[in-house]
Amino acid sequence: MKNLLALVCLLALPLSAHPLDDKAEVRSDVTLASGNSIEVSVEFRYSDVRASYTEFAAGLDRNQDGAVTRDELRLRFLDLVDPLSLALTVQVDGKPLALAPEFARFEFSDLNNAKASVDDEGGLPTYTSRIFYRFVFTGVPEPVPAAGLHRVEFTFNTTQNVLHTPQQQMVPHDARPGAAPVQGAKWDHAQGGLARLSFDWPIADPNQPASNEPRNEPGNTPGNAPASNTPASNTPAANTRPEAGPDGAEIAQRLPAILTLISGALMALIGLGTAASRLRDRKNRWARTRGPLLVAFCGAAITLGAMLRLGLIGTL
């Protein structure tokens, strides 16, 4: 019985545990902006409260008081910006583009409470929060490309987040006045298995008359707006953004937790049922019920962990 119990608990741990790195929905946008600049924005939508709580414990809530203040947010952005900037690679005609972080445009919010803010008295509470991050980087090629077509390649080289659907998670935009939507974008895994986005960057001859075509507006969905639509500030602002609806990737992320919840509940019920039946035996009833009660306890712990991961309950 003890060996069986140990095996069940060992098998249940991988089901209930899930790496933090895989628990955020990731989207990156590459935008051709005015002034021959290229912008890269990366968004992270954490899948549940449990993953967010791990990030709070990792440094966002530095003093572990259950709230995030403006100073704690600023320090956490400083922690995250360097490894993230190293993970982003943009090449123009085969030459790497130097990307600089736009700290004033970094964003953080609670997807479960649009009104919560780090500027509130006492900060933003963490107990039921689901994190949203947005990081923005910009760069201008040197020398500035001449008129014509130029090849842009973008890779997101990170071991922390897997890009399951590059076509949806690596999106090109052209936000320049009079520009048409990006055509002919391609996605492949030619860079050592890493997802790569490539597309053409057309630069008009300045001696030619400007086009009168209406400006393309890529900002109809969250995260696509050009830089001019975002007010500048000296510190990163807490942001309120509409949450994207669940897609196939998010449902797939939740499926292991749902299965874990079901298996944990069954373990708890079976353990309690077995213990109850053995209590009727007057001989050695307590010795015979210890094993089933331990199974019930493991099942209850797994169930609570799965409920926490799915956001059905807050952090304890």
PDB file of C-alpha atoms in Angstrom:
ATOM      1  CA  MET A   1       0.000   0.000   0.000  1.00  0.00           C
ATOM      2  CA  LYS A   2       2.819   2.402   0.879  1.00  0.00           C
ATOM      3  CA  ASN A   3       4.635   1.694  -2.396  1.00  0.00           C
ATOM      4  CA  LEU A   4       1.425   2.263  -4.346  1.00  0.00           C
ATOM      5  CA  LEU A   5       0.790   5.508  -2.503  1.00  0.00           C
ATOM      6  CA  ALA A   6       4.307   6.769  -3.210  1.00  0.00           C
ATOM      7  CA  LEU A   7       3.933   5.919  -6.905  1.00  0.00           C
ATOM      8  CA  VAL A   8       0.592   7.719  -7.147  1.00  0.00           C
ATOM      9  CA  CYS A   9       1.969  10.850  -5.485  1.00  0.00           C
ATOM     10  CA  LEU A  10       5.057  10.880  -7.717  1.00  0.00           C
ATOM     11  CA  LEU A  11       2.912  10.587 -10.816  1.00  0.00           C
ATOM     12  CA  ALA A  12       0.562  13.290  -9.614  1.00  0.00           C
ATOM     13  CA  LEU A  13       3.315  15.858  -9.050  1.00  0.00           C
ATOM     14  CA  PRO A  14       4.201  16.318 -12.746  1.00  0.00           C
ATOM     15  CA  LEU A  15       0.506  16.680 -13.521  1.00  0.00           C
ATOM     16  CA  SER A  16      -0.086  19.364 -10.934  1.00  0.00           C
ATOM     17  CA  ALA A  17       3.229  21.189 -11.423  1.00  0.00           C
ATOM     18  CA  HIS A  18       3.855  23.266 -14.511  1.00  0.00           C
ATOM     19  CA  PRO A  19       6.878  25.425 -15.307  1.00  0.00           C
ATOM     20  CA  LEU A  20       6.290  29.146 -14.961  1.00  0.00           C
ATOM     21  CA  ASP A  21       8.004  29.716 -18.299  1.00  0.00           C
ATOM     22  CA  ASP A  22       5.203  27.948 -20.193  1.00  0.00           C
ATOM     23  CA  LYS A  23       2.349  29.608 -18.372  1.00  0.00           C
ATOM     24  CA  ALA A  24       2.096  32.896 -20.234  1.00  0.00           C
ATOM     25  CA  GLU A  25       0.524  33.463 -23.620  1.00  0.00           C
ATOM     26  CA  VAL A  26       3.171  35.295 -25.673  1.00  0.00           C
ATOM     27  CA  ARG A  27       2.675  37.648 -28.605  1.00  0.00           C
ATOM     28  CA  SER A  28       5.280  39.744 -30.387  1.00  0.00           C
ATOM     29  CA  ASP A  29       4.677  42.489 -32.967  1.00  0.00           C
ATOM     30  CA  VAL A  30       7.216  43.956 -35.387  1.00  0.00           C
ATOM     31  CA  THR A  31       6.112  47.396 -36.563  1.00  0.00           C
ATOM     32  CA  LEU A  32       7.570  49.594 -39.294  1.00  0.00           C
ATOM     33  CA  ALA A  33       7.206  53.075 -37.815  1.00  0.00           C
ATOM     34  CA  SER A  34       7.875  56.595 -39.043  1.00  0.00           C
ATOM     35  CA  GLY A  35      11.429  57.880 -39.223  1.00  0.00           C
ATOM     36  CA  ASN A  36      12.823  54.610 -40.621  1.00  0.00           C
ATOM     37  CA  SER A  37      12.502  53.015 -37.194  1.00  0.00           C
ATOM     38  CA  ILE A  38      11.401  49.504 -36.301  1.00  0.00           C
ATOM     39  CA  GLU A  39       9.481  48.728 -33.127  1.00  0.00           C
ATOM     40  CA  VAL A  40       9.244  45.350 -31.421  1.00  0.00           C
ATOM     41  CA  SER A  41       6.640  44.827 -28.715  1.00  0.00           C
ATOM     42  CA  VAL A  42       6.283  41.654 -26.641  1.00  0.00           C
ATOM     43  CA  GLU A  43       3.201  40.868 -24.560  1.00  0.00           C
ATOM     44  CA  PHE A  44       2.803  38.225 -21.856  1.00  0.00           C
ATOM     45  CA  ARG A  45      -0.659  37.232 -20.639  1.00  0.00           C
ATOM     46  CA  TYR A  46      -0.315  34.860 -17.698  1.00  0.00           C
ATOM     47  CA  SER A  47      -2.704  31.929 -17.886  1.00  0.00           C
ATOM     48  CA  ASP A  48      -3.758  31.790 -14.235  1.00  0.00           C
ATOM     49  CA  VAL A  49      -3.261  33.071 -10.714  1.00  0.00           C
ATOM     50  CA  ARG A  50      -0.713  30.401  -9.813  1.00  0.00           C
ATOM     51  CA  ALA A  51       1.726  31.383 -12.569  1.00  0.00           C
ATOM     52  CA  SER A  52       1.299  35.049 -11.647  1.00  0.00           C
ATOM     53  CA  TYR A  53       1.937  34.315  -7.988  1.00  0.00           C
ATOM     54  CA  THR A  54       5.224  32.630  -8.911  1.00  0.00           C
ATOM     55  CA  GLU A  55       6.261  35.761 -10.817  1.00  0.00           C
ATOM     56  CA  PHE A  56       5.291  37.940  -7.839  1.00  0.00           C
ATOM     57  CA  ALA A  57       7.483  35.760  -5.613  1.00  0.00           C
ATOM     58  CA  ALA A  58      10.320  35.823  -8.171  1.00  0.00           C
ATOM     59  CA  GLY A  59      10.834  39.555  -7.702  1.00  0.00           C
ATOM     60  CA  LEU A  60       7.796  41.600  -8.712  1.00  0.00           C
ATOM     61  CA  ASP A  61       6.521  41.740  -5.120  1.00  0.00           C
ATOM     62  CA  ARG A  62       9.979  42.250  -3.642  1.00  0.00           C
ATOM     63  CA  ASN A  63       9.033  42.605   0.001  1.00  0.00           C
ATOM     64  CA  GLN A  64       6.372  39.856  -0.216  1.00  0.00           C
ATOM     65  CA  ASP A  65       3.698  42.035   1.406  1.00  0.00           C
ATOM     66  CA  GLY A  66       0.962  40.999  -1.022  1.00  0.00           C
ATOM     67  CA  ALA A  67       1.013  44.185  -3.132  1.00  0.00           C
ATOM     68  CA  VAL A  68       3.049  45.660  -6.002  1.00  0.00           C
ATOM     69  CA  THR A  69       4.105  49.312  -5.806  1.00  0.00           C
ATOM     70  CA  ARG A  70       5.439  51.619  -8.512  1.00  0.00           C
ATOM     71  CA  ASP A  71       9.030  51.238  -7.258  1.00  0.00           C
ATOM     72  CA  GLU A  72       8.767  47.424  -7.210  1.00  0.00           C
ATOM     73  CA  LEU A  73       7.398  47.451 -10.767  1.00  0.00           C
ATOM     74  CA  ARG A  74      10.235  49.679 -11.969  1.00  0.00           C
ATOM     75  CA  LEU A  75      12.849  47.408 -10.407  1.00  0.00           C
ATOM     76  CA  ARG A  76      11.249  44.292 -11.869  1.00  0.00           C
ATOM     77  CA  PHE A  77      11.237  45.840 -15.345  1.00  0.00           C
ATOM     78  CA  LEU A  78      14.955  46.513 -14.931  1.00  0.00           C
ATOM     79  CA  ASP A  79      15.445  42.829 -14.024  1.00  0.00           C
ATOM     80  CA  LEU A  80      13.545  41.578 -17.053  1.00  0.00           C
ATOM     81  CA  VAL A  81      14.600  43.974 -19.795  1.00  0.00           C
ATOM     82  CA  ASP A  82      18.150  42.696 -20.349  1.00  0.00           C
ATOM     83  CA  PRO A  83      17.385  38.976 -20.857  1.00  0.00           C
ATOM     84  CA  LEU A  84      14.365  39.879 -22.967  1.00  0.00           C
ATOM     85  CA  SER A  85      16.306  42.279 -25.196  1.00  0.00           C
ATOM     86  CA  LEU A  86      18.966  39.595 -25.740  1.00  0.00           C
ATOM     87  CA  ALA A  87      16.239  37.192 -26.842  1.00  0.00           C
ATOM     88  CA  LEU A  88      14.977  39.534 -29.583  1.00  0.00           C
ATOM     89  CA  THR A  89      16.937  39.631 -32.848  1.00  0.00           C
ATOM     90  CA  VAL A  90      16.042  41.881 -35.793  1.00  0.00           C
ATOM     91  CA  GLN A  91      18.123  41.926 -38.964  1.00  0.00           C
ATOM     92  CA  VAL A  92      17.752  44.318 -41.891  1.00  0.00           C
ATOM     93  CA  ASP A  93      19.352  42.996 -45.058  1.00  0.00           C
ATOM     94  CA  GLY A  94      21.342  40.574 -42.919  1.00  0.00           C
ATOM     95  CA  LYS A  95      22.695  43.228 -40.543  1.00  0.00           C
ATOM     96  CA  PRO A  96      21.622  43.173 -36.873  1.00  0.00           C
ATOM     97  CA  LEU A  97      19.517  46.072 -35.637  1.00  0.00           C
ATOM     98  CA  ALA A  98      20.330  47.528 -32.204  1.00  0.00           C
ATOM     99  CA  LEU A  99      17.127  47.644 -30.135  1.00  0.00           C
ATOM    100  CA  ALA A 100      16.744  50.032 -27.210  1.00  0.00           C
ATOM    101  CA  PRO A 101      14.072  49.599 -24.518  1.00  0.00           C
ATOM    102  CA  GLU A 102      11.323  52.231 -24.319  1.00  0.00           C
ATOM    103  CA  PHE A 103      10.805  52.153 -20.550  1.00  0.00           C
ATOM    104  CA  ALA A 104       8.080  54.808 -20.645  1.00  0.00           C
ATOM    105  CA  ARG A 105       5.961  52.493 -22.792  1.00  0.00           C
ATOM    106  CA  PHE A 106       6.345  49.331 -20.727  1.00  0.00           C
ATOM    107  CA  GLU A 107       2.998  48.213 -19.331  1.00  0.00           C
ATOM    108  CA  PHE A 108       1.725  46.095 -16.455  1.00  0.00           C
ATOM    109  CA  SER A 109      -1.831  45.356 -15.365  1.00  0.00           C
ATOM    110  CA  ASP A 110      -4.061  42.812 -13.659  1.00  0.00           C
ATOM    111  CA  LEU A 111      -6.171  40.914 -16.203  1.00  0.00           C
ATOM    112  CA  ASN A 112      -8.577  39.913 -13.432  1.00  0.00           C
ATOM    113  CA  ASN A 113      -9.136  43.484 -12.203  1.00  0.00           C
ATOM    114  CA  ALA A 114      -8.955  46.279 -14.747  1.00  0.00           C
ATOM    115  CA  LYS A 115      -9.254  48.945 -12.033  1.00  0.00           C
ATOM    116  CA  ALA A 116      -6.275  47.790  -9.969  1.00  0.00           C
ATOM    117  CA  SER A 117      -3.164  49.971 -10.223  1.00  0.00           C
ATOM    118  CA  VAL A 118       0.291  50.100  -8.683  1.00  0.00           C
ATOM    119  CA  ASP A 119      -0.415  53.769  -7.956  1.00  0.00           C
ATOM    120  CA  ASP A 120      -3.330  52.947  -5.648  1.00  0.00           C
ATOM    121  CA  GLU A 121      -2.826  53.393  -1.935  1.00  0.00           C
ATOM    122  CA  GLY A 122      -1.076  50.247  -0.768  1.00  0.00           C
ATOM    123  CA  GLY A 123      -0.238  49.184  -4.344  1.00  0.00           C
ATOM    124  CA  LEU A 124      -1.809  46.543  -6.588  1.00  0.00           C
ATOM    125  CA  PRO A 125      -2.924  43.463  -4.597  1.00  0.00           C
ATOM    126  CA  THR A 126      -1.418  40.168  -5.730  1.00  0.00           C
ATOM    127  CA  TYR A 127      -3.685  37.550  -4.150  1.00  0.00           C
ATOM    128  CA  THR A 128      -6.034  37.055  -7.109  1.00  0.00           C
ATOM    129  CA  SER A 129      -4.080  38.860  -9.829  1.00  0.00           C
ATOM    130  CA  ARG A 130      -3.313  37.572 -13.322  1.00  0.00           C
ATOM    131  CA  ILE A 131      -0.336  39.394 -14.821  1.00  0.00           C
ATOM    132  CA  PHE A 132      -0.174  41.277 -18.117  1.00  0.00           C
ATOM    133  CA  TYR A 133       3.235  42.563 -19.279  1.00  0.00           C
ATOM    134  CA  ARG A 134       4.107  44.576 -22.386  1.00  0.00           C
ATOM    135  CA  PHE A 135       7.657  45.538 -23.371  1.00  0.00           C
ATOM    136  CA  VAL A 136       8.562  47.852 -26.264  1.00  0.00           C
ATOM    137  CA  PHE A 137      11.931  48.152 -28.038  1.00  0.00           C
ATOM    138  CA  THR A 138      12.872  50.432 -30.946  1.00  0.00           C
ATOM    139  CA  GLY A 139      15.806  50.790 -33.314  1.00  0.00           C
ATOM    140  CA  VAL A 140      16.917  52.614 -36.466  1.00  0.00           C
ATOM    141  CA  PRO A 141      19.266  50.892 -38.928  1.00  0.00           C
ATOM    142  CA  GLU A 142      22.679  52.469 -39.428  1.00  0.00           C
ATOM    143  CA  PRO A 143      23.183  53.614 -42.062  1.00  0.00           C
ATOM    144  CA  VAL A 144      19.577  54.408 -42.915  1.00  0.00           C
ATOM    145  CA  PRO A 145      18.470  52.100 -45.770  1.00  0.00           C
ATOM    146  CA  ALA A 146      18.115  53.680 -49.194  1.00  0.00           C
ATOM    147  CA  ALA A 147      14.898  53.690 -51.185  1.00  0.00           C
ATOM    148  CA  GLY A 148      13.756  50.244 -52.278  1.00  0.00           C
ATOM    149  CA  LEU A 149      12.875  46.897 -50.729  1.00  0.00           C
ATOM    150  CA  HIS A 150      14.789  45.702 -47.676  1.00  0.00           C
ATOM    151  CA  ARG A 151      14.509  42.318 -46.017  1.00  0.00           C
ATOM    152  CA  VAL A 152      13.548  42.263 -42.338  1.00  0.00           C
ATOM    153  CA  GLU A 153      14.052  39.096 -40.288  1.00  0.00           C
ATOM    154  CA  PHE A 154      12.894  38.663 -36.691  1.00  0.00           C
ATOM    155  CA  THR A 155      13.620  35.792 -34.294  1.00  0.00           C
ATOM    156  CA  PHE A 156      12.535  35.367 -30.680  1.00  0.00           C
ATOM    157  CA  ASN A 157      15.354  33.311 -29.200  1.00  0.00           C
ATOM    158  CA  THR A 158      14.136  32.275 -25.772  1.00  0.00           C
ATOM    159  CA  THR A 159      14.107  29.028 -23.833  1.00  0.00           C
ATOM    160  CA  GLN A 160      11.478  30.466 -21.475  1.00  0.00           C
ATOM    161  CA  ASN A 161       8.532  30.644 -23.845  1.00  0.00           C
ATOM    162  CA  VAL A 162       7.600  28.353 -26.708  1.00  0.00           C
ATOM    163  CA  LEU A 163       6.051  29.964 -29.802  1.00  0.00           C
ATOM    164  CA  HIS A 164       3.506  27.301 -30.704  1.00  0.00           C
ATOM    165  CA  THR A 165       1.855  29.309 -33.515  1.00  0.00           C
ATOM    166  CA  PRO A 166       4.396  31.764 -34.997  1.00  0.00           C
ATOM    167  CA  GLN A 167       1.854  33.145 -37.490  1.00  0.00           C
ATOM    168  CA  GLN A 168      -0.215  34.403 -34.545  1.00  0.00           C
ATOM    169  CA  GLN A 169       2.613  35.148 -32.118  1.00  0.00           C
ATOM    170  CA  MET A 170       5.027  36.967 -34.485  1.00  0.00           C
ATOM    171  CA  VAL A 171       3.006  39.581 -36.364  1.00  0.00           C
ATOM    172  CA  PRO A 172       4.332  42.263 -38.775  1.00  0.00           C
ATOM    173  CA  HIS A 173       2.725  45.717 -39.171  1.00  0.00           C
ATOM    174  CA  ASP A 174       3.364  48.835 -41.215  1.00  0.00           C
ATOM    175  CA  ALA A 175       2.217  51.888 -39.218  1.00  0.00           C
ATOM    176  CA  ARG A 176       3.676  54.566 -41.498  1.00  0.00           C
ATOM    177  CA  PRO A 177       1.340  57.166 -43.044  1.00  0.00           C
ATOM    178  CA  GLY A 178      -0.158  55.886 -46.280  1.00  0.00           C
ATOM    179  CA  ALA A 179       1.365  52.423 -45.904  1.00  0.00           C
ATOM    180  CA  ALA A 180      -0.413  49.278 -47.041  1.00  0.00           C
ATOM    181  CA  PRO A 181      -0.659  46.147 -44.879  1.00  0.00           C
ATOM    182  CA  VAL A 182       2.460  43.971 -44.909  1.00  0.00           C
ATOM    183  CA  GLN A 183       2.309  41.496 -47.781  1.00  0.00           C
ATOM    184  CA  GLY A 184       4.258  38.299 -48.341  1.00  0.00           C
ATOM    185  CA  ALA A 185       5.345  37.694 -44.745  1.00  0.00           C
ATOM    186  CA  LYS A 186       6.842  34.247 -44.167  1.00  0.00           C
ATOM    187  CA  TRP A 187       7.452  32.116 -41.092  1.00  0.00           C
ATOM    188  CA  ASP A 188       9.962  29.278 -40.867  1.00  0.00           C
ATOM    189  CA  HIS A 189      12.275  27.461 -38.451  1.00  0.00           C
ATOM    190  CA  ALA A 190      15.505  27.850 -40.406  1.00  0.00           C
ATOM    191  CA  GLN A 191      17.404  29.428 -37.488  1.00  0.00           C
ATOM    192  CA  GLY A 192      18.362  26.307 -35.583  1.00  0.00           C
ATOM    193  CA  GLY A 193      14.735  25.365 -35.049  1.00  0.00           C
ATOM    194  CA  LEU A 194      13.790  28.822 -33.781  1.00  0.00           C
ATOM    195  CA  ALA A 195      10.721  30.473 -35.248  1.00  0.00           C
ATOM    196  CA  ARG A 196      11.637  33.233 -37.708  1.00  0.00           C
ATOM    197  CA  LEU A 197       9.488  35.948 -39.297  1.00  0.00           C
ATOM    198  CA  SER A 198      10.673  37.560 -42.529  1.00  0.00           C
ATOM    199  CA  PHE A 199       9.074  40.225 -44.715  1.00  0.00           C
ATOM    200  CA  ASP A 200       9.968  43.099 -47.067  1.00  0.00           C
ATOM    201  CA  TRP A 201      10.332  46.689 -45.841  1.00  0.00           C
ATOM    202  CA  PRO A 202       9.558  49.093 -48.710  1.00  0.00           C
ATOM    203  CA  ILE A 203      11.184  52.526 -48.408  1.00  0.00           C
ATOM    204  CA  ALA A 204       9.916  55.171 -50.790  1.00  0.00           C
ATOM    205  CA  ASP A 205      12.137  57.542 -52.716  1.00  0.00           C
ATOM    206  CA  PRO A 206      11.914  60.925 -50.914  1.00  0.00           C
ATOM    207  CA  ASN A 207      12.048  62.675 -54.286  1.00  0.00           C
ATOM    208  CA  GLN A 208       8.792  60.996 -55.357  1.00  0.00           C
ATOM    209  CA  PRO A 209       5.437  62.658 -54.488  1.00  0.00           C
ATOM    210  CA  ALA A 210       3.754  61.257 -51.377  1.00  0.00           C
ATOM    211  CA  SER A 211       0.879  58.824 -51.820  1.00  0.00           C
ATOM    212  CA  ASN A 212      -2.647  59.989 -51.028  1.00  0.00           C
ATOM    213  CA  GLU A 213      -3.789  56.544 -49.978  1.00  0.00           C
ATOM    214  CA  PRO A 214      -5.453  56.379 -46.542  1.00  0.00           C
ATOM    215  CA  ARG A 215      -3.213  55.397 -43.699  1.00  0.00           C
ATOM    216  CA  ASN A 216      -3.255  51.800 -42.574  1.00  0.00           C
ATOM    217  CA  GLU A 217      -4.478  51.546 -38.973  1.00  0.00           C
ATOM    218  CA  PRO A 218      -2.993  48.416 -37.383  1.00  0.00           C
ATOM    219  CA  GLY A 219      -4.074  49.573 -33.951  1.00  0.00           C
ATOM    220  CA  ASN A 220      -7.554  48.083 -34.128  1.00  0.00           C
ATOM    221  CA  THR A 221      -6.428  45.309 -31.821  1.00  0.00           C
ATOM    222  CA  PRO A 222      -4.559  45.629 -28.510  1.00  0.00           C
ATOM    223  CA  GLY A 223      -0.812  45.995 -28.795  1.00  0.00           C
ATOM    224  CA  ASN A 224      -0.656  47.137 -32.437  1.00  0.00           C
ATOM    225  CA  ALA A 225      -0.789  50.923 -32.040  1.00  0.00           C
ATOM    226  CA  PRO A 226       2.174  52.985 -33.297  1.00  0.00           C
ATOM    227  CA  ALA A 227       4.366  54.912 -30.916  1.00  0.00           C
ATOM    228  CA  SER A 228       2.592  58.250 -31.482  1.00  0.00           C
ATOM    229  CA  ASN A 229      -0.610  56.864 -29.952  1.00  0.00           C
ATOM    230  CA  THR A 230       1.039  56.181 -26.591  1.00  0.00           C
ATOM    231  CA  PRO A 231       1.646  59.163 -24.273  1.00  0.00           C
ATOM    232  CA  ALA A 232       5.166  59.399 -22.943  1.00  0.00           C
ATOM    233  CA  SER A 233       5.949  59.399 -19.243  1.00  0.00           C
ATOM    234  CA  ASN A 234       9.057  59.170 -17.115  1.00  0.00           C
ATOM    235  CA  THR A 235       8.053  55.912 -15.447  1.00  0.00           C
ATOM    236  CA  PRO A 236       6.377  52.744 -16.682  1.00  0.00           C
ATOM    237  CA  ALA A 237       2.614  53.129 -16.447  1.00  0.00           C
ATOM    238  CA  ALA A 238       0.214  50.524 -15.156  1.00  0.00           C
ATOM    239  CA  ASN A 239      -2.040  49.759 -18.081  1.00  0.00           C
ATOM    240  CA  THR A 240      -5.612  48.621 -18.482  1.00  0.00           C
ATOM    241  CA  ARG A 241      -6.076  46.580 -21.633  1.00  0.00           C
ATOM    242  CA  PRO A 242      -8.921  44.409 -22.871  1.00  0.00           C
ATOM    243  CA  GLU A 243      -8.180  40.743 -22.455  1.00  0.00           C
ATOM    244  CA  ALA A 244      -8.028  38.501 -25.479  1.00  0.00           C
ATOM    245  CA  GLY A 245     -10.536  35.666 -25.547  1.00  0.00           C
ATOM    246  CA  PRO A 246      -9.347  32.114 -25.007  1.00  0.00           C
ATOM    247  CA  ASP A 247      -7.818  30.424 -28.029  1.00  0.00           C
ATOM    248  CA  GLY A 248      -6.642  26.906 -28.776  1.00  0.00           C
ATOM    249  CA  ALA A 249      -3.242  27.449 -27.139  1.00  0.00           C
ATOM    250  CA  GLU A 250      -4.781  28.693 -23.883  1.00  0.00           C
ATOM    251  CA  ILE A 251      -7.282  25.822 -23.794  1.00  0.00           C
ATOM    252  CA  ALA A 252      -4.434  23.377 -24.381  1.00  0.00           C
ATOM    253  CA  GLN A 253      -2.535  24.944 -21.475  1.00  0.00           C
ATOM    254  CA  ARG A 254      -5.526  24.501 -19.162  1.00  0.00           C
ATOM    255  CA  LEU A 255      -6.250  20.890 -20.144  1.00  0.00           C
ATOM    256  CA  PRO A 256      -3.512  19.338 -17.917  1.00  0.00           C
ATOM    257  CA  ALA A 257      -4.813  21.321 -14.945  1.00  0.00           C
ATOM    258  CA  ILE A 258      -8.376  20.146 -15.621  1.00  0.00           C
ATOM    259  CA  LEU A 259      -7.231  16.521 -15.808  1.00  0.00           C
ATOM    260  CA  THR A 260      -5.224  17.027 -12.627  1.00  0.00           C
ATOM    261  CA  LEU A 261      -8.292  18.443 -10.891  1.00  0.00           C
ATOM    262  CA  ILE A 262     -10.361  15.408 -11.882  1.00  0.00           C
ATOM    263  CA  SER A 263      -7.672  12.893 -10.851  1.00  0.00           C
ATOM    264  CA  GLY A 264      -7.112  14.644  -7.519  1.00  0.00           C
ATOM    265  CA  ALA A 265     -10.813  14.687  -6.731  1.00  0.00           C
ATOM    266  CA  LEU A 266     -11.105  10.969  -7.578  1.00  0.00           C
ATOM    267  CA  MET A 267      -8.126  10.168  -5.344  1.00  0.00           C
ATOM    268  CA  ALA A 268      -9.697  12.068  -2.454  1.00  0.00           C
ATOM    269  CA  LEU A 269     -13.082  10.355  -2.897  1.00  0.00           C
ATOM    270  CA  ILE A 270     -11.581   6.873  -3.223  1.00  0.00           C
ATOM    271  CA  GLY A 271      -9.360   7.410  -0.171  1.00  0.00           C
ATOM    272  CA  LEU A 272     -12.238   8.709   1.948  1.00  0.00           C
ATOM    273  CA  GLY A 273     -14.535   5.897   0.786  1.00  0.00           C
ATOM    274  CA  THR A 274     -11.984   3.225   1.575  1.00  0.00           C
ATOM    275  CA  ALA A 275     -11.238   4.739   4.984  1.00  0.00           C
ATOM    276  CA  ALA A 276     -14.928   4.933   5.827  1.00  0.00           C
ATOM    277  CA  SER A 277     -15.485   1.273   4.923  1.00  0.00           C
ATOM    278  CA  ARG A 278     -12.525   0.151   7.044  1.00  0.00           C
ATOM    279  CA  LEU A 279     -13.718   2.096  10.068  1.00  0.00           C
ATOM    280  CA  ARG A 280     -16.515  -0.440  10.399  1.00  0.00           C
ATOM    281  CA  ASP A 281     -13.938  -3.109  11.242  1.00  0.00           C
ATOM    282  CA  ARG A 282     -13.397  -2.946  14.995  1.00  0.00           C
ATOM    283  CA  LYS A 283     -10.044  -4.683  14.802  1.00  0.00           C
ATOM    284  CA  ASN A 284      -7.093  -2.463  13.884  1.00  0.00           C
ATOM    285  CA  ARG A 285      -9.441   0.090  12.369  1.00  0.00           C
ATOM    286  CA  TRP A 286      -7.013   3.004  12.776  1.00  0.00           C
ATOM    287  CA  ALA A 287      -4.046   1.089  11.426  1.00  0.00           C
ATOM    288  CA  ARG A 288      -6.051   0.028   8.370  1.00  0.00           C
ATOM    289  CA  THR A 289      -7.392   3.514   7.650  1.00  0.00           C
ATOM    290  CA  ARG A 290      -4.081   5.398   7.714  1.00  0.00           C
ATOM    291  CA  GLY A 291      -3.183   4.459   4.132  1.00  0.00           C
ATOM    292  CA  PRO A 292      -6.549   5.466   2.590  1.00  0.00           C
ATOM    293  CA  LEU A 293      -6.569   8.687   4.606  1.00  0.00           C
ATOM    294  CA  LEU A 294      -3.116   9.542   3.270  1.00  0.00           C
ATOM    295  CA  VAL A 295      -4.380   8.890  -0.272  1.00  0.00           C
ATOM    296  CA  ALA A 296      -7.349  11.172   0.431  1.00  0.00           C
ATOM    297  CA  PHE A 297      -4.998  13.859   1.766  1.00  0.00           C
ATOM    298  CA  CYS A 298      -2.792  13.677  -1.363  1.00  0.00           C
ATOM    299  CA  GLY A 299      -5.884  13.862  -3.559  1.00  0.00           C
ATOM    300  CA  ALA A 300      -7.168  16.913  -1.694  1.00  0.00           C
ATOM    301  CA  ALA A 301      -3.778  18.644  -2.011  1.00  0.00           C
ATOM    302  CA  ILE A 302      -3.652  17.934  -5.752  1.00  0.00           C
ATOM    303  CA  THR A 303      -7.216  19.191  -6.167  1.00  0.00           C
ATOM    304  CA  LEU A 304      -6.442  22.449  -4.360  1.00  0.00           C
ATOM    305  CA  GLY A 305      -3.302  22.961  -6.476  1.00  0.00           C
ATOM    306  CA  ALA A 306      -5.249  22.412  -9.704  1.00  0.00           C
ATOM    307  CA  MET A 307      -8.007  24.798  -8.578  1.00  0.00           C
ATOM    308  CA  LEU A 308      -5.378  27.414  -7.775  1.00  0.00           C
ATOM    309  CA  ARG A 309      -3.748  26.973 -11.163  1.00  0.00           C
ATOM    310  CA  LEU A 310      -7.096  27.324 -12.959  1.00  0.00           C
ATOM    311  CA  GLY A 311      -7.881  30.469 -11.006  1.00  0.00           C
ATOM    312  CA  LEU A 312     -10.938  28.903  -9.323  1.00  0.00           C
ATOM    313  CA  ILE A 313      -9.605  29.994  -5.921  1.00  0.00           C
ATOM    314  CA  GLY A 314      -7.213  32.697  -4.787  1.00  0.00           C
ATOM    315  CA  THR A 315      -3.806  32.121  -3.296  1.00  0.00           C
ATOM    316  CA  LEU A 316      -3.761  30.697   0.213  1.00  0.00           C
TER     317      LEU A 316
END
